[in-house]
Short mmCIF file of C-alpha atoms in Angstrom, two decimals:
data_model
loop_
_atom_site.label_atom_id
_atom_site.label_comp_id
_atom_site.label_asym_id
_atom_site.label_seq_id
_atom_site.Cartn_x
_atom_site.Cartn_y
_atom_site.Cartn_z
CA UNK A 1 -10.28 -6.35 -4.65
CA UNK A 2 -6.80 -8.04 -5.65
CA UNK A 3 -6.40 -9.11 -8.79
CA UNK A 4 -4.05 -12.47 -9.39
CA UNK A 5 -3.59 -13.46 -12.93
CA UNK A 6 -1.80 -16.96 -13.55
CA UNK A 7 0.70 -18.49 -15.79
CA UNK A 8 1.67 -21.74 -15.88
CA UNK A 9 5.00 -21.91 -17.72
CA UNK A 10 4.84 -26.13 -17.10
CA UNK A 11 3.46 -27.25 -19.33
CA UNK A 12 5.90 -25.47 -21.99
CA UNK A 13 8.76 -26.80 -20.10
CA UNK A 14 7.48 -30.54 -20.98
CA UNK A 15 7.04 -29.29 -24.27
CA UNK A 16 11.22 -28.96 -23.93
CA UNK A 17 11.88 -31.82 -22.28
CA UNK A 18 10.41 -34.16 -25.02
CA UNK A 19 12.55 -32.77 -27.27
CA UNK A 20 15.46 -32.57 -25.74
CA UNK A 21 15.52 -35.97 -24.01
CA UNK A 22 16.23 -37.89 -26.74
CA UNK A 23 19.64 -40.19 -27.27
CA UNK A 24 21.30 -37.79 -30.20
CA UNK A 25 20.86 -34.61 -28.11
CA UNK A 26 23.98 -33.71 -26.83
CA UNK A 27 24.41 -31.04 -24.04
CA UNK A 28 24.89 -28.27 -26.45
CA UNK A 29 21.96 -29.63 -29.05
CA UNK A 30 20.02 -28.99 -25.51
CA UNK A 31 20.75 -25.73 -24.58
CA UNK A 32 19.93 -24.09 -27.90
CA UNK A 33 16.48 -26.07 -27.72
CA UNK A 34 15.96 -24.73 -24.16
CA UNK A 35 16.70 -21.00 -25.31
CA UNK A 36 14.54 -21.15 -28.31
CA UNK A 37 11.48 -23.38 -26.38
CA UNK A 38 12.07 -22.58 -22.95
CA UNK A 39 14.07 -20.03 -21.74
CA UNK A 40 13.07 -19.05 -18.03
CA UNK A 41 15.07 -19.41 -14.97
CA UNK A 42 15.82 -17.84 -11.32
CA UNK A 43 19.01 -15.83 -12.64
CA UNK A 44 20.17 -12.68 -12.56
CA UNK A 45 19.99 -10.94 -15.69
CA UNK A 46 22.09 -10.21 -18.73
CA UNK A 47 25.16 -12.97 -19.89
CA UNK A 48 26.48 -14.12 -16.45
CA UNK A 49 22.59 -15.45 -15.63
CA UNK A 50 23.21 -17.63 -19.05
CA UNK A 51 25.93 -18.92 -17.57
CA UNK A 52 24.04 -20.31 -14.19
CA UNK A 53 21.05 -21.04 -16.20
CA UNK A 54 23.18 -23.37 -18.43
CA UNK A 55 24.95 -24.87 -15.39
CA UNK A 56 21.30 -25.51 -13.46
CA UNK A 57 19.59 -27.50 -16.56
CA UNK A 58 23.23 -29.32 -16.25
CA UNK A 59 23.00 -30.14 -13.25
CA UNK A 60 19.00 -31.37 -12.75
CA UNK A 61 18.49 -32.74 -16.28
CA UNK A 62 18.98 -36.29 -14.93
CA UNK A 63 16.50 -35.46 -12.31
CA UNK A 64 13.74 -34.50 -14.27
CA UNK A 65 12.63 -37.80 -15.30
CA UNK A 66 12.39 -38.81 -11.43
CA UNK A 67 9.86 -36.48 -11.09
CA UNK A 68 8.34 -36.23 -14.95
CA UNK A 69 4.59 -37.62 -13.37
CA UNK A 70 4.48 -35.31 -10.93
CA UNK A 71 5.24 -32.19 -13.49
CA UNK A 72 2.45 -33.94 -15.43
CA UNK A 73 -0.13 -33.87 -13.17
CA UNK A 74 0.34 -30.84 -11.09
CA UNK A 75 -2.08 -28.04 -11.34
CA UNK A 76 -2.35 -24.18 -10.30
CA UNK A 77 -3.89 -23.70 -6.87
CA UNK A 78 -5.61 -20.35 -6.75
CA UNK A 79 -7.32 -20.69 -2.90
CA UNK A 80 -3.71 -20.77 -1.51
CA UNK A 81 -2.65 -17.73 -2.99
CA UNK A 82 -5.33 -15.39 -2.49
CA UNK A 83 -5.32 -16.93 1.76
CA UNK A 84 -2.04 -16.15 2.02
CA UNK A 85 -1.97 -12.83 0.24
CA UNK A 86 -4.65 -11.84 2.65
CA UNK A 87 -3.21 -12.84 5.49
CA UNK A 88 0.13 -10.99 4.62
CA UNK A 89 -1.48 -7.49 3.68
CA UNK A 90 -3.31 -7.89 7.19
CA UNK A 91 0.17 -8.59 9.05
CA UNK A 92 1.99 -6.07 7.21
CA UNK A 93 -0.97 -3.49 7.31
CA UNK A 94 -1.88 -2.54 3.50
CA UNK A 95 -5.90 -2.64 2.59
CA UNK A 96 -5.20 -1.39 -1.08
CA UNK A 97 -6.45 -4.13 -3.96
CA UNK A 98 -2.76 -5.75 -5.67
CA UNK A 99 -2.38 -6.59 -9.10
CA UNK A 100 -0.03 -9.58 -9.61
CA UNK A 101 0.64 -11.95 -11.91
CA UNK A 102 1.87 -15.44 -10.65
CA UNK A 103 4.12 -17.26 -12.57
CA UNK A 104 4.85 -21.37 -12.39
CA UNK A 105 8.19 -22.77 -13.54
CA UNK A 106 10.28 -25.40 -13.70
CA UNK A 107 13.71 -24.55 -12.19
CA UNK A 108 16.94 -26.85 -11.33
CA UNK A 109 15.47 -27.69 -8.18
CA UNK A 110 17.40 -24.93 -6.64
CA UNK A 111 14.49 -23.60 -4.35
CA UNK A 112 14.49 -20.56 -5.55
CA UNK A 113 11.61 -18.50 -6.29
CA UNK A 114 11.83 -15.06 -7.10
CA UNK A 115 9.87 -11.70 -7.87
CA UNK A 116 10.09 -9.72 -11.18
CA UNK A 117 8.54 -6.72 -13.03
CA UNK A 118 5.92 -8.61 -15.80
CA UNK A 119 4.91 -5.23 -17.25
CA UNK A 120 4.50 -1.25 -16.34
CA UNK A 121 1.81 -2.09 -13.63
CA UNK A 122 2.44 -5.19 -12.08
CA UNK A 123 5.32 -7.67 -10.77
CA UNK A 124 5.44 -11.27 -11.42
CA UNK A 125 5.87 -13.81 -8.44
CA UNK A 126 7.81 -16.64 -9.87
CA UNK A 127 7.51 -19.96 -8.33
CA UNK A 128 9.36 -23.08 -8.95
CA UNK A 129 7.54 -26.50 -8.59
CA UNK A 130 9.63 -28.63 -9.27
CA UNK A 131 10.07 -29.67 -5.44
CA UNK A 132 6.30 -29.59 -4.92
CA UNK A 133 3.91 -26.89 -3.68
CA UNK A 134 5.51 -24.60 -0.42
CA UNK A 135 3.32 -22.63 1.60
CA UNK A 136 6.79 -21.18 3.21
CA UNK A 137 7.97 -20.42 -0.26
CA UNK A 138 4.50 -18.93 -1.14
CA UNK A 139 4.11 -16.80 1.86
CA UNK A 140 7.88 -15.82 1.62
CA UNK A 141 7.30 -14.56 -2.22
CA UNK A 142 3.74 -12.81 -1.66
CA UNK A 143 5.51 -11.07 1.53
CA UNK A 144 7.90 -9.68 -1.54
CA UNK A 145 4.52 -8.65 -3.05
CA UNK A 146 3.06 -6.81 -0.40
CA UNK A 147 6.16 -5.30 0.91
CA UNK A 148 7.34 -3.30 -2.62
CA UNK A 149 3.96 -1.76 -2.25
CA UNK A 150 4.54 -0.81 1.78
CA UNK A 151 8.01 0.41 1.51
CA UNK A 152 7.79 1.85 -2.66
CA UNK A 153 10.52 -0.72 -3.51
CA UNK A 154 12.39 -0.57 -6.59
CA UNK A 155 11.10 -3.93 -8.96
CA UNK A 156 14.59 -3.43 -10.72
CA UNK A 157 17.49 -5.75 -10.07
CA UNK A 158 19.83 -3.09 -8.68
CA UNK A 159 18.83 -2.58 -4.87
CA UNK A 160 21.35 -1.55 -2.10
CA UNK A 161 22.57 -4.77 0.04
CA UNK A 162 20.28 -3.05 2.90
CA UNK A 163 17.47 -2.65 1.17
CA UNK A 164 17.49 -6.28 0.00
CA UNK A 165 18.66 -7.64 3.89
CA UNK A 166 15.18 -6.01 4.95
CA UNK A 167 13.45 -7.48 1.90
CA UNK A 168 14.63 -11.22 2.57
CA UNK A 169 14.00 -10.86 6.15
CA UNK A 170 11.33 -9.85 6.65
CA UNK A 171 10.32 -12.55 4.04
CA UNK A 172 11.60 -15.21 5.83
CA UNK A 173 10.39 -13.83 8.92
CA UNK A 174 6.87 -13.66 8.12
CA UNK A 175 7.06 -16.96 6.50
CA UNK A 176 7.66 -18.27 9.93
CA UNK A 177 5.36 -16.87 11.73
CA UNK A 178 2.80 -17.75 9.18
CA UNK A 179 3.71 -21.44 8.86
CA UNK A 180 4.69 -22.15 12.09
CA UNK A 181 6.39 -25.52 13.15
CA UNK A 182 9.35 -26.34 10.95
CA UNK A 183 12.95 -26.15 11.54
CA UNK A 184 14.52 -22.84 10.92
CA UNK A 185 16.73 -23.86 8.09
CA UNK A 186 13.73 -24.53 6.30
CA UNK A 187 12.94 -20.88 6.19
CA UNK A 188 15.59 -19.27 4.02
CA UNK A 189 18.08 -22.77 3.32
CA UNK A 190 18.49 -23.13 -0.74
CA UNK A 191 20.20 -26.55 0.31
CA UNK A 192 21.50 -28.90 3.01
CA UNK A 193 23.85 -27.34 5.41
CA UNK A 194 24.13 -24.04 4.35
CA UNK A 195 22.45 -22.44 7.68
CA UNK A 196 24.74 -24.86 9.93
CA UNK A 197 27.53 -23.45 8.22
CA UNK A 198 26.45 -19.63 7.42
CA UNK A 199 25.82 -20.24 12.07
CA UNK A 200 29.45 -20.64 12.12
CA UNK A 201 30.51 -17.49 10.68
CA UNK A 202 27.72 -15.38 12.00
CA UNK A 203 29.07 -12.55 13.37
CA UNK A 204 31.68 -12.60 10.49
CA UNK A 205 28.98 -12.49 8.12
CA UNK A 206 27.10 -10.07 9.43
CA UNK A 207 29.61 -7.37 9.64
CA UNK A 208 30.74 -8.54 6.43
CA UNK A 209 27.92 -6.60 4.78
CA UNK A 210 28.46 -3.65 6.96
CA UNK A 211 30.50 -1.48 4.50
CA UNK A 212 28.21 -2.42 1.37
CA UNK A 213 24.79 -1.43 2.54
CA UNK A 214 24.61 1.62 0.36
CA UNK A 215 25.63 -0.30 -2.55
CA UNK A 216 23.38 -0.56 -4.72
CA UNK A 217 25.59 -2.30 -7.93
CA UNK A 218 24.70 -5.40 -10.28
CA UNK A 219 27.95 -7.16 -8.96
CA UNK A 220 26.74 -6.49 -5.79
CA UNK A 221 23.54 -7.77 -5.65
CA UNK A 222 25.11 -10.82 -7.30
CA UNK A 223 27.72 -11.28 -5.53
CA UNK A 224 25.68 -11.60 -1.97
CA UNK A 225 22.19 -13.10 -2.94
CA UNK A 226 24.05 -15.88 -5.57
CA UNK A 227 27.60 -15.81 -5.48
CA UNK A 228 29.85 -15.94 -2.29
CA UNK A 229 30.15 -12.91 -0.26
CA UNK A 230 33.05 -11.55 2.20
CA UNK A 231 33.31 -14.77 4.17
CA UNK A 232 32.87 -16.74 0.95
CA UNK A 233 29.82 -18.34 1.86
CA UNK A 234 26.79 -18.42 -0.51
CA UNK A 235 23.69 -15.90 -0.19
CA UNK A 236 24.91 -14.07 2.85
CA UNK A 237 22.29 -11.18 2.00
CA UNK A 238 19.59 -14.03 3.02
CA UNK A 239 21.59 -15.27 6.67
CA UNK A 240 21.89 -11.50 7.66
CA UNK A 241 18.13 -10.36 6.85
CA UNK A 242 17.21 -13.81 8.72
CA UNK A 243 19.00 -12.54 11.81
CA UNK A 244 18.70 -8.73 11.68
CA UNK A 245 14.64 -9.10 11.31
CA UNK A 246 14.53 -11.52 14.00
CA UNK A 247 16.71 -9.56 16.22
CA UNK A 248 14.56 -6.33 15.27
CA UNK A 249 11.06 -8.61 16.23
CA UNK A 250 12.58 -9.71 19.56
CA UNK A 251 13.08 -5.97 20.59
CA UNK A 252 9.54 -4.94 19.52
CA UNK A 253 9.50 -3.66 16.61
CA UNK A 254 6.68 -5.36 14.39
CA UNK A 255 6.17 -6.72 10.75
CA UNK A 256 3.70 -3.98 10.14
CA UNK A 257 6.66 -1.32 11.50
CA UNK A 258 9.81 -2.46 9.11
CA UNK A 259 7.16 -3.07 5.87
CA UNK A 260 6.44 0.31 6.37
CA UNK A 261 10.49 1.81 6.49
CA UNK A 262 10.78 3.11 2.72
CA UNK A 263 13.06 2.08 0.68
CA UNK A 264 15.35 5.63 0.59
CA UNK A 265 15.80 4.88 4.08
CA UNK A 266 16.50 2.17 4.61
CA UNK A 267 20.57 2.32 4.86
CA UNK A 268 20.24 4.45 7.48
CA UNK A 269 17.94 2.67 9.34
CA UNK A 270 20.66 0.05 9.37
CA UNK A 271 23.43 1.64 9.83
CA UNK A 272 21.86 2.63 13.27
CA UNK A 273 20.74 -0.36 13.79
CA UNK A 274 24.30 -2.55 13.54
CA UNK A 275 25.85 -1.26 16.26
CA UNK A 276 23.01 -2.61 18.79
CA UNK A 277 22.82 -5.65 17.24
CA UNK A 278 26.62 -6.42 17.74
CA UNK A 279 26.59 -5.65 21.18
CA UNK A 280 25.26 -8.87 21.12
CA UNK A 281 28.28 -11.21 19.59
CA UNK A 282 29.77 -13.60 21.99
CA UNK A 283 33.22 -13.94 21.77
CA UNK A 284 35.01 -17.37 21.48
CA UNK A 285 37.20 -17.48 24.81
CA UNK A 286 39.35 -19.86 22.88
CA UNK A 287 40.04 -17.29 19.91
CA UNK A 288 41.62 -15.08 22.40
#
């Protein structure tokens, strides 16, 4: 039987927030109180995760009070999780009992929740609510869940750039197919525009990543899941799982089949699979 512990980080954020929103606090007065009282974001770790967490509370504080009610009165919904977390281990073909821990935040209302080690045992799924309850952000996070325990994922931040184009994927993927009905962009976009535009460069993109799969570094992982990557668009590791998985589903191969490709091997896998999924790039006559 699974086992789903919660924490509700919330109300300790409001906790913050009334002390910090007050007409003497000045910008640095509020950082220090969100380190000492807070102190929880989507970042990557060590200082350069400072620096964006300093630069999100920036940039939302003046929306928090729009939406200071609805931080007040939300509450922890238990039913969703455990449907959806039974509905993934089904799709992706794993009957053992999971031991999570869910975690609510408040974030910058980036949309981005993420999945962490908590302690020796278990990972954390972190979920911003800030926007509201997701069932596409809840079904793409528990497919994290299920899939570290189908494919023996590493729960540290280091990961190879394939490794973590098969991990967003398929998490967008499955989020898809399990809440059916909504524009793609909603799947996997962190704001306005950024699929149009990531559509653009696609087949730039996508080869982009070719020559980093194996690489497995901090400023790696960084560099294409926050920062800007080869064509210096945001979260390119995100666009390219997006279209790889969905490319991969259309020729057959099913959820249940890439959960199950372990982690070791996954490079390879890709590396064999890139060349058949070029063959399909159309060529701008005008570029010519």
């Amino acid at each position: 039987m699974d086992k789903v512990e919660l924490l509700n980080l919330v109300p300790k954020f409001l906790a913050f927030y009334q002390m910090a929103n007050k007409s003497d606090i000045d910008k640095e007065k509020r950082w220090t109180l969100w380190e000492e009282h807070y102190n929880f974001a989507a970042v990557p770790p060590g200082e350069e995760g400072k620096v964006i967490a300093r630069n999100l509370l920036e940039g939302a504080w003046e929306s928090y009070s729009e939406h200071l009610l609805n931080l007040e009165q939300w509450e922890p919904n238990q039913e969703r999780i455990n449907h959806y977390l039974a509905k993934i281990k089904a799709l992706l073909g794993y009957d053992q009992p999971i031991n999570l821990v869910v975690v609510y935040f408040v974030g910058g209302f980036e949309n981005n929740p993420f999945v962490a080690p908590f302690d020796e045992k278990r990972l954390a799924l972190c979920l911003p609510i800030e926007n509201g309850d997701s069932d596409i952000l809840l079904s793409h996070e528990l497919t994290h869940i299920v899939h570290s325990h189908t494919a023996n994922l590493t729960a540290k931040w280091e990961r190879t750039i394939a490794s973590t184009i098969i991990q967003e994927g398929l998490a967008t993927q499955v989020s898809k197919f399990l809440v059916p009905g909504d524009l793609d962009e909603h799947y996997i976009e962190h704001k306005k525009g950024w699929f149009e535009t990531c559509n653009e460069h696609k087949w730039e993109i996508i080869k982009g990543t070719l020559p980093f799969l194996e690489d497995s570094s901090s400023e790696a992982v960084t560099r294409f899941t926050f920062g800007n990557g080869t064509t210096n668009n945001e979260r390119e590791v995100y666009f390219v799982g997006w279209e790889i998985v969905q490319y991969l589903l259309g020729e057959g191969v099913s959820f249940k089949e890439l959960a199950t490709i372990q982690e070791g091997d996954i490079p390879n896998y890709l590396r064999e699979v890139y060349p058949l999924f070029l063959t399909n790039e159309v060529v701008d006559p005008s570029s010519n």
